PDB file of C-alpha atoms and ligand atoms in Angstrom:
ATOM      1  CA  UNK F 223      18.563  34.349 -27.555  1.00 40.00           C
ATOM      2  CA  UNK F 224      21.772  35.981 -26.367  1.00 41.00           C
ATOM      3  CA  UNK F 225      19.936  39.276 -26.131  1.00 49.00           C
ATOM      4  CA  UNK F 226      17.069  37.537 -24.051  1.00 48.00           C
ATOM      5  CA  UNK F 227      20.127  36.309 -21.824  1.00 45.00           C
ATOM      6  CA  UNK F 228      22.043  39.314 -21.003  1.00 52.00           C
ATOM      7  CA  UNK F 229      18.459  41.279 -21.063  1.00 58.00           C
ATOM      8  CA  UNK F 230      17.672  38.558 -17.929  1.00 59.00           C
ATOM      9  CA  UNK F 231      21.166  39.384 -16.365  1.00 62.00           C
ATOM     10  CA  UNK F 232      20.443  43.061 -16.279  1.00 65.00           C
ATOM     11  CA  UNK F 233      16.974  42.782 -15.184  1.00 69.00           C
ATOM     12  CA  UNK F 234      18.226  40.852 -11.823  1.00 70.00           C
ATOM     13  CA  UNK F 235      20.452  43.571 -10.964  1.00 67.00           C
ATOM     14  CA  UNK F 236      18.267  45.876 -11.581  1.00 64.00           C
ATOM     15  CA  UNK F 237      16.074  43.997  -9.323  1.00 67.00           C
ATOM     16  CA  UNK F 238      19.255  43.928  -6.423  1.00 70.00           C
ATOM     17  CA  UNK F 239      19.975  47.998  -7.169  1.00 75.00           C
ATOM     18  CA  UNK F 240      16.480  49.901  -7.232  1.00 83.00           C
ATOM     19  CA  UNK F 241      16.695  53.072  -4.907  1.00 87.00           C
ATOM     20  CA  UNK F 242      12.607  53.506  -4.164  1.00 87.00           C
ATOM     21  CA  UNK F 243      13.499  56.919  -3.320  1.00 87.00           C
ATOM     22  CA  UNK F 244      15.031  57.858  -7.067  1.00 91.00           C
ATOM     23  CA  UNK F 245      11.408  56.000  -8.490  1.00 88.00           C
ATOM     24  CA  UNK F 246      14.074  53.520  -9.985  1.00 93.00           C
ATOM     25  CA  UNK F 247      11.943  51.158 -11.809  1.00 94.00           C
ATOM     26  CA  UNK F 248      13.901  49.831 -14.856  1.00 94.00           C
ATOM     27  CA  UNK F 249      12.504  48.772 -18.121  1.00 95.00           C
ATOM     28  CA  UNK F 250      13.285  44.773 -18.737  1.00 93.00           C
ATOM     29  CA  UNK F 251      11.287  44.545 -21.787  1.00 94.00           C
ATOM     30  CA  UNK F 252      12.548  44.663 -25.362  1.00 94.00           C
ATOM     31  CA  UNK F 253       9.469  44.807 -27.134  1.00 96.00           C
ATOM     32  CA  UNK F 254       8.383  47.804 -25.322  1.00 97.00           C
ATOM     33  CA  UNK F 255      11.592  49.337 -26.104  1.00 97.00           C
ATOM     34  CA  UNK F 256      11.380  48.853 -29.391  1.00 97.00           C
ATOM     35  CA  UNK F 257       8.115  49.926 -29.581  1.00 98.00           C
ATOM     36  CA  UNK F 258       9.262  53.469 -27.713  1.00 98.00           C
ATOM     37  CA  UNK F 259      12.087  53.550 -30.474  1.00 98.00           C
ATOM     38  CA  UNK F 260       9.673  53.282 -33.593  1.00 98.00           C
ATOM     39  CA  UNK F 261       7.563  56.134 -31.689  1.00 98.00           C
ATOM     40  CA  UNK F 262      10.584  58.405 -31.152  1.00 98.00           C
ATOM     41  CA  UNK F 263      11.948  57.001 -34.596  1.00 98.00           C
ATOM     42  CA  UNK F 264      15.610  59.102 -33.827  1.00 98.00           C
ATOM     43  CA  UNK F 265      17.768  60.132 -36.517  1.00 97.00           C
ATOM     44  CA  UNK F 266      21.584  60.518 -37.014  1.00 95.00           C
ATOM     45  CA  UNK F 267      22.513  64.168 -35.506  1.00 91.00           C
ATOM     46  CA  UNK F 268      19.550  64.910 -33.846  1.00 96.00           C
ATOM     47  CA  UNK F 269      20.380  66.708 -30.287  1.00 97.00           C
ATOM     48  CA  UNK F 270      18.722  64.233 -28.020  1.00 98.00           C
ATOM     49  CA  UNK F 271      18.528  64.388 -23.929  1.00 98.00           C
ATOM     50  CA  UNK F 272      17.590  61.395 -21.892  1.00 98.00           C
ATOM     51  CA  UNK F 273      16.360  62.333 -18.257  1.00 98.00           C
ATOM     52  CA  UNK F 274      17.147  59.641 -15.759  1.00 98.00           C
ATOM     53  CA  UNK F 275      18.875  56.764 -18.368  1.00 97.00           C
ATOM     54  CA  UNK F 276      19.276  54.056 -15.175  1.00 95.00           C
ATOM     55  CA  UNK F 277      21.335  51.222 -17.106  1.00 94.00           C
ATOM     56  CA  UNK F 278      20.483  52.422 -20.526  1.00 95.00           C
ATOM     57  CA  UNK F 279      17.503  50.210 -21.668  1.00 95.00           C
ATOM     58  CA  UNK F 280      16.360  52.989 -23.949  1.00 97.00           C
ATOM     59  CA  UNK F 281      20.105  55.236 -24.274  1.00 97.00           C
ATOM     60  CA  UNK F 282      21.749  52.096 -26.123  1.00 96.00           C
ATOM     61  CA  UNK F 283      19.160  51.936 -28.903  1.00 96.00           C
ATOM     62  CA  UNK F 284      19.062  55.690 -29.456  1.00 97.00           C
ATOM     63  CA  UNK F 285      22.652  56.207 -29.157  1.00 97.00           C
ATOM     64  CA  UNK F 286      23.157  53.635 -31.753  1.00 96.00           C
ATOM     65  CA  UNK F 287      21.388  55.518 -34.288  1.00 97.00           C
ATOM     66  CA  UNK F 288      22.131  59.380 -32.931  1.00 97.00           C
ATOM     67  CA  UNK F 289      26.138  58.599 -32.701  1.00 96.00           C
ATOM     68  CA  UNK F 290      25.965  61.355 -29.366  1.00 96.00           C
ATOM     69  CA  UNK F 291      23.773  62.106 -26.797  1.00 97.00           C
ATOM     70  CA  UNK F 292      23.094  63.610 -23.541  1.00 98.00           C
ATOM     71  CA  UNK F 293      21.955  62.028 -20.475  1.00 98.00           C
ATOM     72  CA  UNK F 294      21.014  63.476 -17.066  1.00 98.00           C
ATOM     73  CA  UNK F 295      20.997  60.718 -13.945  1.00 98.00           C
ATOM     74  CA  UNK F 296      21.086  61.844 -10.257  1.00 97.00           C
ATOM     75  CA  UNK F 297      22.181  58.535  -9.348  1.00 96.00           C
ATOM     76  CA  UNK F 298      25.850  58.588  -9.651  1.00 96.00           C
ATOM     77  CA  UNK F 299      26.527  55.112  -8.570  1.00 94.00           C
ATOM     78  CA  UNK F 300      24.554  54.111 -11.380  1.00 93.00           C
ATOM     79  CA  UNK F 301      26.814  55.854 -14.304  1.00 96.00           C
ATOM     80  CA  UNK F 302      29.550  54.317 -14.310  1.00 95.00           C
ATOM     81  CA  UNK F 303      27.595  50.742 -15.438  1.00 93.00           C
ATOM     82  CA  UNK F 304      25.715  53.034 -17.813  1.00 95.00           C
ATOM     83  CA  UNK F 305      28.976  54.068 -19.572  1.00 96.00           C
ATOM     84  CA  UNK F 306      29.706  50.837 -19.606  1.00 95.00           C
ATOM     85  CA  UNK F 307      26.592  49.347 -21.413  1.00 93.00           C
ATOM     86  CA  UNK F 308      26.375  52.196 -23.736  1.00 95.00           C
ATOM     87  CA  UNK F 309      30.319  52.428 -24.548  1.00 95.00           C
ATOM     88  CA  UNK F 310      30.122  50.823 -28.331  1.00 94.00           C
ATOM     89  CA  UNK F 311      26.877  52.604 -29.106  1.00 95.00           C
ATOM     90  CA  UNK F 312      28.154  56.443 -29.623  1.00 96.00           C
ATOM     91  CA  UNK F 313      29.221  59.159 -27.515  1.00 97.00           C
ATOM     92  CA  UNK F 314      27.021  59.690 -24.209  1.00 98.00           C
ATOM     93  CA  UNK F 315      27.889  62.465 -22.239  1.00 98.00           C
ATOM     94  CA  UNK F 316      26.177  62.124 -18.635  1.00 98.00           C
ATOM     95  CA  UNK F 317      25.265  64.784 -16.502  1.00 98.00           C
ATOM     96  CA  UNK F 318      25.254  64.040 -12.883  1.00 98.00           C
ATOM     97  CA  UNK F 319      22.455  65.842 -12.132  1.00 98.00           C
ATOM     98  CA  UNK F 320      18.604  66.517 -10.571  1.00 98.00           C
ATOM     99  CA  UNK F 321      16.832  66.979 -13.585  1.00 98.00           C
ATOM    100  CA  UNK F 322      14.385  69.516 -11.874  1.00 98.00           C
ATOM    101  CA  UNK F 323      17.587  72.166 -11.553  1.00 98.00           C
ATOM    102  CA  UNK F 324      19.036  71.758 -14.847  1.00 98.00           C
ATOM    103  CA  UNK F 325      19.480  73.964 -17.427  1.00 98.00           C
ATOM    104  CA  UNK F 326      18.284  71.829 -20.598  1.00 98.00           C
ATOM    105  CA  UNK F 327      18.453  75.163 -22.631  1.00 97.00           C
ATOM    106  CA  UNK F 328      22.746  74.808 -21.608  1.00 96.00           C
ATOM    107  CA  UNK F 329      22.738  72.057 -24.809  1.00 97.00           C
ATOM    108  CA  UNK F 330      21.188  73.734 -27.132  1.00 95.00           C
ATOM    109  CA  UNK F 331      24.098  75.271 -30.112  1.00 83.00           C
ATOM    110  CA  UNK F 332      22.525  77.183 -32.583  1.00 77.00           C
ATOM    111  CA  UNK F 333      19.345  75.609 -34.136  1.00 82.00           C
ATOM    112  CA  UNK F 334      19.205  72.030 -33.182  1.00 91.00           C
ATOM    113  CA  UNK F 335      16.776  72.390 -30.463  1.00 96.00           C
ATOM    114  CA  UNK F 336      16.468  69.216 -28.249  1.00 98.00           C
ATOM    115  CA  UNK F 337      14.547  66.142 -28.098  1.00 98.00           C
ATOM    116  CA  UNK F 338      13.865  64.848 -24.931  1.00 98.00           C
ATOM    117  CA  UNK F 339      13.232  61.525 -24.005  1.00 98.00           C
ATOM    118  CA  UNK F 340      12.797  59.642 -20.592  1.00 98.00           C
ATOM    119  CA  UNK F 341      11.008  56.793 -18.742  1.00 97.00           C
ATOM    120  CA  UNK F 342      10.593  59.545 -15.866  1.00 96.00           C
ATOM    121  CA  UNK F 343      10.985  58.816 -11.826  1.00 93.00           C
ATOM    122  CA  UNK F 344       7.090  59.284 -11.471  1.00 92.00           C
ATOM    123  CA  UNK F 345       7.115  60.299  -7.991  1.00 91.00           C
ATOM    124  CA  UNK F 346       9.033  63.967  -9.552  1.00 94.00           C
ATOM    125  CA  UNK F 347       7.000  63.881 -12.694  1.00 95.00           C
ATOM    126  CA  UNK F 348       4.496  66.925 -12.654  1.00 95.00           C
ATOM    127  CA  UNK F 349       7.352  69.266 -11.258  1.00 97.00           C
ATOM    128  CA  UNK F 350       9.725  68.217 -14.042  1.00 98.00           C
ATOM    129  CA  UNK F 351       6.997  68.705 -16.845  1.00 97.00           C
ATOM    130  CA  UNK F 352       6.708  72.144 -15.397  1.00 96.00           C
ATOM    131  CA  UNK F 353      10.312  72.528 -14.633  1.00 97.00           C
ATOM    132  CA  UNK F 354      10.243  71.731 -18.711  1.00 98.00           C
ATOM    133  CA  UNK F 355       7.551  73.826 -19.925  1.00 97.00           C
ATOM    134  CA  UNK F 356       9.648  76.498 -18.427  1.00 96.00           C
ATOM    135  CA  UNK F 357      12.074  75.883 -20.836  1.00 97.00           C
ATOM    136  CA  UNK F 358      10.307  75.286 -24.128  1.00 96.00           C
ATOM    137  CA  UNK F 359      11.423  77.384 -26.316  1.00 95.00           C
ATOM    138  CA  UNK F 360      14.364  75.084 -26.772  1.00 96.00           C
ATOM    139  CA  UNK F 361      12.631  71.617 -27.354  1.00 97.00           C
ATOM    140  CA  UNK F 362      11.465  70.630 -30.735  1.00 97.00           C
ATOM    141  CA  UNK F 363       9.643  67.211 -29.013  1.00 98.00           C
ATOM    142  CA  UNK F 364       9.450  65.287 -26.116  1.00 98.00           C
ATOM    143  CA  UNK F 365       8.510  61.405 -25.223  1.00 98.00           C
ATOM    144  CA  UNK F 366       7.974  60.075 -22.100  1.00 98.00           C
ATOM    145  CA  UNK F 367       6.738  56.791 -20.260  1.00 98.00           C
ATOM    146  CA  UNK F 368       4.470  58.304 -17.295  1.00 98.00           C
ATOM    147  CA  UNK F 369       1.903  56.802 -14.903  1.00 97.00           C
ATOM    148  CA  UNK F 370      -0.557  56.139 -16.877  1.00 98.00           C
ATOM    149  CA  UNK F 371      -3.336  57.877 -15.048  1.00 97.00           C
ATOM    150  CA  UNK F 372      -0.241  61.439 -15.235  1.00 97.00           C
ATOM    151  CA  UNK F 373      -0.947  60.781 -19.174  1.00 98.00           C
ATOM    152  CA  UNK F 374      -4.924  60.278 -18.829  1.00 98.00           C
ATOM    153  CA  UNK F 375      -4.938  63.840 -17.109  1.00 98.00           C
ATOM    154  CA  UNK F 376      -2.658  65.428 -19.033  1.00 98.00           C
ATOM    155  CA  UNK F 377      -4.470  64.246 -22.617  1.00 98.00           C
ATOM    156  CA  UNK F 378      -8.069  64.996 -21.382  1.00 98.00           C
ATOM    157  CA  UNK F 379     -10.436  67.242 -23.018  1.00 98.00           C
ATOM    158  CA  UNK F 380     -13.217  69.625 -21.278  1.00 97.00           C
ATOM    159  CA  UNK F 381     -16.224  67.922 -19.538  1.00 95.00           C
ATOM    160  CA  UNK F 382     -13.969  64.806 -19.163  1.00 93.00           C
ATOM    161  CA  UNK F 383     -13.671  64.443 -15.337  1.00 89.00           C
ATOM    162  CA  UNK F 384      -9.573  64.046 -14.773  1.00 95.00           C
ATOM    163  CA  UNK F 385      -9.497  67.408 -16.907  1.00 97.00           C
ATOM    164  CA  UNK F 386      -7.387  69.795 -14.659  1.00 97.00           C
ATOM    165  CA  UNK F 387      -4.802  71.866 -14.117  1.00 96.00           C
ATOM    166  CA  UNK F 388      -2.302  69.557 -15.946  1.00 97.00           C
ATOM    167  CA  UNK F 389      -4.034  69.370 -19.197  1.00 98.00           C
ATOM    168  CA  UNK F 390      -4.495  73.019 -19.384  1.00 98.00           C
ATOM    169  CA  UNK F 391      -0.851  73.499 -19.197  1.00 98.00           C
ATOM    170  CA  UNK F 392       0.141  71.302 -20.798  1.00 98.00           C
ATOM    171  CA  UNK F 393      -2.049  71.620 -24.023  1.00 98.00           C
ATOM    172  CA  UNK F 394      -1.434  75.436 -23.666  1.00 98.00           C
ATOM    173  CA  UNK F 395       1.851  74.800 -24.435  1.00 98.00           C
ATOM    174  CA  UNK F 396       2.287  71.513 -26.235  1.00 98.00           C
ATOM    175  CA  UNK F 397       0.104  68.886 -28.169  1.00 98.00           C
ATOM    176  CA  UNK F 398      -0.648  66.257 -26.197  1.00 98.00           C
ATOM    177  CA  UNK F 399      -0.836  62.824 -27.723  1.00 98.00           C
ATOM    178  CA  UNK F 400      -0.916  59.405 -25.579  1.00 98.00           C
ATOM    179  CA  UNK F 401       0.999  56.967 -27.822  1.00 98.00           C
ATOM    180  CA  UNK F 402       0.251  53.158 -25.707  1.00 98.00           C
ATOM    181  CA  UNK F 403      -0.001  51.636 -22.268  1.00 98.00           C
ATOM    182  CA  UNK F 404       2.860  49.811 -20.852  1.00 98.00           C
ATOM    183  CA  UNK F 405       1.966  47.087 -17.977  1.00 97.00           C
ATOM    184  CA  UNK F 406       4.025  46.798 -14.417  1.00 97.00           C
ATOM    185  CA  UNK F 407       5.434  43.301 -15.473  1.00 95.00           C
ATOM    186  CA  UNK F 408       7.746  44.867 -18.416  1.00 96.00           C
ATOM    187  CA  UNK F 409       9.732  46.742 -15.149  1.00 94.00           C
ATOM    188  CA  UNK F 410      12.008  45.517 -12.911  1.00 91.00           C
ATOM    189  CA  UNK F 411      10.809  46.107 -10.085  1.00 91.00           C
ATOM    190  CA  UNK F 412       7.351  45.875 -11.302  1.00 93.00           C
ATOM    191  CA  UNK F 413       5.690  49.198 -10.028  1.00 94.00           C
ATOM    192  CA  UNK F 414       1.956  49.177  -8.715  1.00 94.00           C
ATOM    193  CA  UNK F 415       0.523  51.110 -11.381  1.00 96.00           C
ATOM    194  CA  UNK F 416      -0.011  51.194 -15.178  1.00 97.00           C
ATOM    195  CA  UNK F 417       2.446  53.252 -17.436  1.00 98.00           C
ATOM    196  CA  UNK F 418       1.703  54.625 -20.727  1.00 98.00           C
ATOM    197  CA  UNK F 419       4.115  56.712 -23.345  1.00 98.00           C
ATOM    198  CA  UNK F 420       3.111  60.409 -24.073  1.00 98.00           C
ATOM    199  CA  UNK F 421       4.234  62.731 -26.819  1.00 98.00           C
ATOM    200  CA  UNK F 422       4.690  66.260 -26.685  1.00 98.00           C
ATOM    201  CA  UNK F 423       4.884  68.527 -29.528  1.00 98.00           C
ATOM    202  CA  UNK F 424       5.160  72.204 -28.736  1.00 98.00           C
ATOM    203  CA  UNK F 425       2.614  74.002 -31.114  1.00 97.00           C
ATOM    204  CA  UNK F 426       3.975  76.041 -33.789  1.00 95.00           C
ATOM    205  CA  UNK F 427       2.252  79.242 -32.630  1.00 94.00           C
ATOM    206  CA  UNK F 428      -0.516  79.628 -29.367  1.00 94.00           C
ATOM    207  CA  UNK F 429      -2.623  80.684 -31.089  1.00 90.00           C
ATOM    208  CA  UNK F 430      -4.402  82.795 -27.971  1.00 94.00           C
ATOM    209  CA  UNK F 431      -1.292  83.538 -26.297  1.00 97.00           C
ATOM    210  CA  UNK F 432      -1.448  84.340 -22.398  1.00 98.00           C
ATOM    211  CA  UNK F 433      -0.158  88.085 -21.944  1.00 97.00           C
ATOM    212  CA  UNK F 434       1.971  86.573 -19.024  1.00 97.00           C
ATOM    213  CA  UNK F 435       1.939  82.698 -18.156  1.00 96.00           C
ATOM    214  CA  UNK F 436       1.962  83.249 -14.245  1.00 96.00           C
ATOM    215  CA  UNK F 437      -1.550  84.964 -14.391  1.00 98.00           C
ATOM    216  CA  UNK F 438      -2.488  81.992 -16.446  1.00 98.00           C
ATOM    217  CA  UNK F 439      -1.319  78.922 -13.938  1.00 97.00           C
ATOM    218  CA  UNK F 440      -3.060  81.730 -10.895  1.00 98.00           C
ATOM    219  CA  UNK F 441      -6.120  81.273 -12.708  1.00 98.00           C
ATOM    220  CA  UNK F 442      -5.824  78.012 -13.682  1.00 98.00           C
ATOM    221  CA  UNK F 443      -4.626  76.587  -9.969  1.00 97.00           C
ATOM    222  CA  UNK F 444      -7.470  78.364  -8.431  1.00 97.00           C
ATOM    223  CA  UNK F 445     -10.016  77.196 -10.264  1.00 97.00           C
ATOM    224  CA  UNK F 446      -8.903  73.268  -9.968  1.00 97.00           C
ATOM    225  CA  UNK F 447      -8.435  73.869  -6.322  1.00 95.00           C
ATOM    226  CA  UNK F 448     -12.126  74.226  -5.913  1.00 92.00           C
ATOM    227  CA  UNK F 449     -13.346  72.152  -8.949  1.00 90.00           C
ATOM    228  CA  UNK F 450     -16.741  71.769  -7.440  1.00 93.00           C
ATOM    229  CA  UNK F 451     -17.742  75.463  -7.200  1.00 96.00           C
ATOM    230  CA  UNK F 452     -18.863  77.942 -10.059  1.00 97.00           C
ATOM    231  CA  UNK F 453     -16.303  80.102 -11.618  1.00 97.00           C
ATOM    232  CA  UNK F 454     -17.880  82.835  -9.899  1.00 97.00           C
ATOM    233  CA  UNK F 455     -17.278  81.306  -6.602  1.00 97.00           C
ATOM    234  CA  UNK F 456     -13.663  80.122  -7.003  1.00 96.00           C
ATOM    235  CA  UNK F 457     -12.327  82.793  -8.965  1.00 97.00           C
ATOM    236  CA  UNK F 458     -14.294  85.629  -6.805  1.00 96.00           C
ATOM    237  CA  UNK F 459     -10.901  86.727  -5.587  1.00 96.00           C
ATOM    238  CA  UNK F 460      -9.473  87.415  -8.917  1.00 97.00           C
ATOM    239  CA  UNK F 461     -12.317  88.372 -11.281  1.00 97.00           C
ATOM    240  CA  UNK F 462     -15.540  89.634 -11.274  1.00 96.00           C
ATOM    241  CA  UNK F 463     -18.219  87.903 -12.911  1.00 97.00           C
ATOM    242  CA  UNK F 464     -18.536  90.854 -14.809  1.00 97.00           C
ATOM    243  CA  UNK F 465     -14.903  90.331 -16.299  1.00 97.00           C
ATOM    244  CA  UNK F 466     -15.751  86.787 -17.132  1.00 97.00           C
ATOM    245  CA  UNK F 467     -18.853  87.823 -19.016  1.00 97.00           C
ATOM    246  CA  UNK F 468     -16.837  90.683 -20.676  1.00 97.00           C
ATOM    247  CA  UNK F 469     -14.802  87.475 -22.656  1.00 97.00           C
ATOM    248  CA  UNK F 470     -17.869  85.206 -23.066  1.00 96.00           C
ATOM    249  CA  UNK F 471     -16.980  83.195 -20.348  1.00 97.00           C
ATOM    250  CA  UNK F 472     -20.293  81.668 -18.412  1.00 97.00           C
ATOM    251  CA  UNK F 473     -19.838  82.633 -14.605  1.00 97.00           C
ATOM    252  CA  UNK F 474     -22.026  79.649 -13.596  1.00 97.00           C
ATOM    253  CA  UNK F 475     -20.041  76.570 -14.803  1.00 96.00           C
ATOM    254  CA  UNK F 476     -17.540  75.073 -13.461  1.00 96.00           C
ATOM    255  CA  UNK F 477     -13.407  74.859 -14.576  1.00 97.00           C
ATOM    256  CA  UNK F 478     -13.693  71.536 -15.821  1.00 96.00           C
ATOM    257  CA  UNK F 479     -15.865  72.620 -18.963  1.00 96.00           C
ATOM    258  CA  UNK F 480     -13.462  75.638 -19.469  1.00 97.00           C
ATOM    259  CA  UNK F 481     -11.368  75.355 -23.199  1.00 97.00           C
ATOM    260  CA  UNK F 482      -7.581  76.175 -22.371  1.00 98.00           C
ATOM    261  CA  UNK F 483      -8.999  79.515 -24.560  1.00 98.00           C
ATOM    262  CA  UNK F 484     -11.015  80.252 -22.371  1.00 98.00           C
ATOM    263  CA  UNK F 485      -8.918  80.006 -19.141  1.00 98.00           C
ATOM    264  CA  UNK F 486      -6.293  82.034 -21.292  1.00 98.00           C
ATOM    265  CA  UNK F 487      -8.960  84.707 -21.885  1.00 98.00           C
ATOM    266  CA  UNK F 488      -9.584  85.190 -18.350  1.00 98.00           C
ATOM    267  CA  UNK F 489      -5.838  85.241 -17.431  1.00 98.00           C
ATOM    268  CA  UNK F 490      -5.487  88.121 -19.681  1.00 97.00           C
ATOM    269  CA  UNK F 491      -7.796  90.245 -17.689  1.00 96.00           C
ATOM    270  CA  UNK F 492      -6.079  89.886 -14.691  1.00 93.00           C
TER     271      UNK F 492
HETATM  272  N1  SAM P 112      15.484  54.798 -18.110  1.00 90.68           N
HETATM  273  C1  SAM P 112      15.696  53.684 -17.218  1.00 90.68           C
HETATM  274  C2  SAM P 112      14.860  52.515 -17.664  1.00 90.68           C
HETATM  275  O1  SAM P 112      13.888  52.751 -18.377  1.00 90.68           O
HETATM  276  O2  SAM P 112      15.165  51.396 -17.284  1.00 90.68           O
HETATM  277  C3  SAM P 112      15.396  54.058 -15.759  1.00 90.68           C
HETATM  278  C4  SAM P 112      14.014  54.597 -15.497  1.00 90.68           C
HETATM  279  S1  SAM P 112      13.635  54.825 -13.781  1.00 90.68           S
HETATM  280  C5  SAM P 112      11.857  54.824 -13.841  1.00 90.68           C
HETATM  281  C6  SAM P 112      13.938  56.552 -13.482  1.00 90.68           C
HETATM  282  C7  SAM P 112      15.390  56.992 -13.620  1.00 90.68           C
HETATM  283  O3  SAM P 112      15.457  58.392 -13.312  1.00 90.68           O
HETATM  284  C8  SAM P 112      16.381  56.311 -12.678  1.00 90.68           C
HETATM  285  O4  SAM P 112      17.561  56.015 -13.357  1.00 90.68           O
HETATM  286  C9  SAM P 112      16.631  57.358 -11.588  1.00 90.68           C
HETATM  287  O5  SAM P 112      17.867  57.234 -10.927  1.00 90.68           O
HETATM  288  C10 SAM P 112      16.523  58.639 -12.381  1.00 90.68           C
HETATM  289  N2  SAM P 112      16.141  59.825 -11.605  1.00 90.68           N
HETATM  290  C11 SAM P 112      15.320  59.889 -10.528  1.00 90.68           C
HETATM  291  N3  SAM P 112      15.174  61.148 -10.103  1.00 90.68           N
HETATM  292  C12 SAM P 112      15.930  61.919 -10.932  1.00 90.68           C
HETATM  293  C13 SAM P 112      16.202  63.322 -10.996  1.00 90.68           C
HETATM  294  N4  SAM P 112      15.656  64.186 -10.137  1.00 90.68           N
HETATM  295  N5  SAM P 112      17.033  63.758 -11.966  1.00 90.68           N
HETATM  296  C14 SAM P 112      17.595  62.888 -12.860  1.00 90.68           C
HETATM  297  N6  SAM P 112      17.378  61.552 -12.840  1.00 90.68           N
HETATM  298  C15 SAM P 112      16.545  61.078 -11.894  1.00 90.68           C
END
């Protein structure tokens, strides 16, 4: 009951501070933060990174159980209530910062690569996944609470119609797992579209590794910009349909059918 009643308090000033412009919609809901715990089940020592921690509806329930932590927030008039709230939980050490410029790599010592965490702003979220993927040699997992339909795209598979450019770079890089749906009444404010929780676990070894990554997202960004037209058609300014055939890829179809193999095959001809 008392944590209902404080959990009430917070939720109206969340209600009072939410800056539209930082996609400041707070979580207000215990169960689903439990249920985001269990799925990022932390454990004592682990080097764990929050992007954009708002009052800490997630950071005090990992701290707890990491003992130190990092956060980054760009809003700096919400930290100091954040230091606050999380003060007999552990050691949080907040970064004032934009998440899309910072060097996550800067808190990695030695081997104990990070796990990031975050119920992102979704208006930044694409650039930030990319701003991350960037960066993944250093990140053992990460778990986020996206727009739902960001996750949809991001987990689809060939043939499946919101298969684009997101899910090929993503699942080049990481595996892609959609974890549960959250619904717009667990946030204060409530925002107008679903949520859901993704996980992302960078894969041991690519196993068809792109020779260089740019020629990959060139190949990958032209084909999605023209998703209706035939390989040969949208890529005619890269490769010839010769090339494509040359790596048993089918001029005539269209990106959407492509495996991320195959769009890493005809990055490396480039
Ligand atoms: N984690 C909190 C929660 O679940 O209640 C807040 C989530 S809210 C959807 C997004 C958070 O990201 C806010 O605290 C916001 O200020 C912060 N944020 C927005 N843009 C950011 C950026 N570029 N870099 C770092 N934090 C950012």
């Amino acid at each position: 009951m008392a944590e209902e009643n404080t959990q009430s308090g917070l939720c109206e000033i969340c209600m009072i501070k939410a800056r539209k412009r930082f996609g400041q919609n707070f979580l207000c809901d215990q169960n689903v933060v439990r249920r985001i715990l269990s799925a990022i089940a932390p454990q004592q020592g682990q080097n764990i990174v929050e992007i954009g921690p708002g009052f800490g509806a997630l950071t005090e329930s990992v701290l707890a159980i990491v003992g130190s932590m990092h956060a980054v927030e760009i809003d700096r008039d919400l930290i100091p209530e954040l230091i606050d709230a999380c003060s007999a939980c552990g050691d949080l050490v907040v970064h004032q910062a934009d998440a899309l410029e910072f060097d996550f790599c800067s808190l990695v010592a030695s081997v104990n690569k990070l796990r990031v965490i975050g119920n992102l702003p979704y208006n930044i979220s694409s650039p930030l996944l990319f701003h991350l993927l960037e960066q993944i040699d250093c990140i053992v997992d990460m778990h986020f609470m996206l727009q739902k339909e960001v996750v949809d795209r991001i987990v689809a598979t060939p043939g499946v119609k919101n298969y684009g450019r997101l899910s090929v770079m993503l699942q080049y890089f990481c595996v892609c797992e959609k974890l549960f749906e959250v619904s717009p009444q667990s946030f204060r404010p409530a925002p107008k579209v679903d949520s859901a929780i993704l996980r992302l676990v960078p894969h041991a070894e690519i196993l068809t590794p792109a020779h260089d990554v740019k020629n990959l997202e060139l190949v990958v960004k032209t084909a999605f910009n023209q998703r209706r037209k035939t390989l040969a058609n949208s890529l005619k300014t890269l490769l010839t349909v010769a090339q494509m055939q040359a790596v048993d890829v089918d001029a005539s179809m269209r990106p959407e059918r492509l495996t991320v193999e195959q769009f890493v095959k005809l990055a490396n001809c480039l």
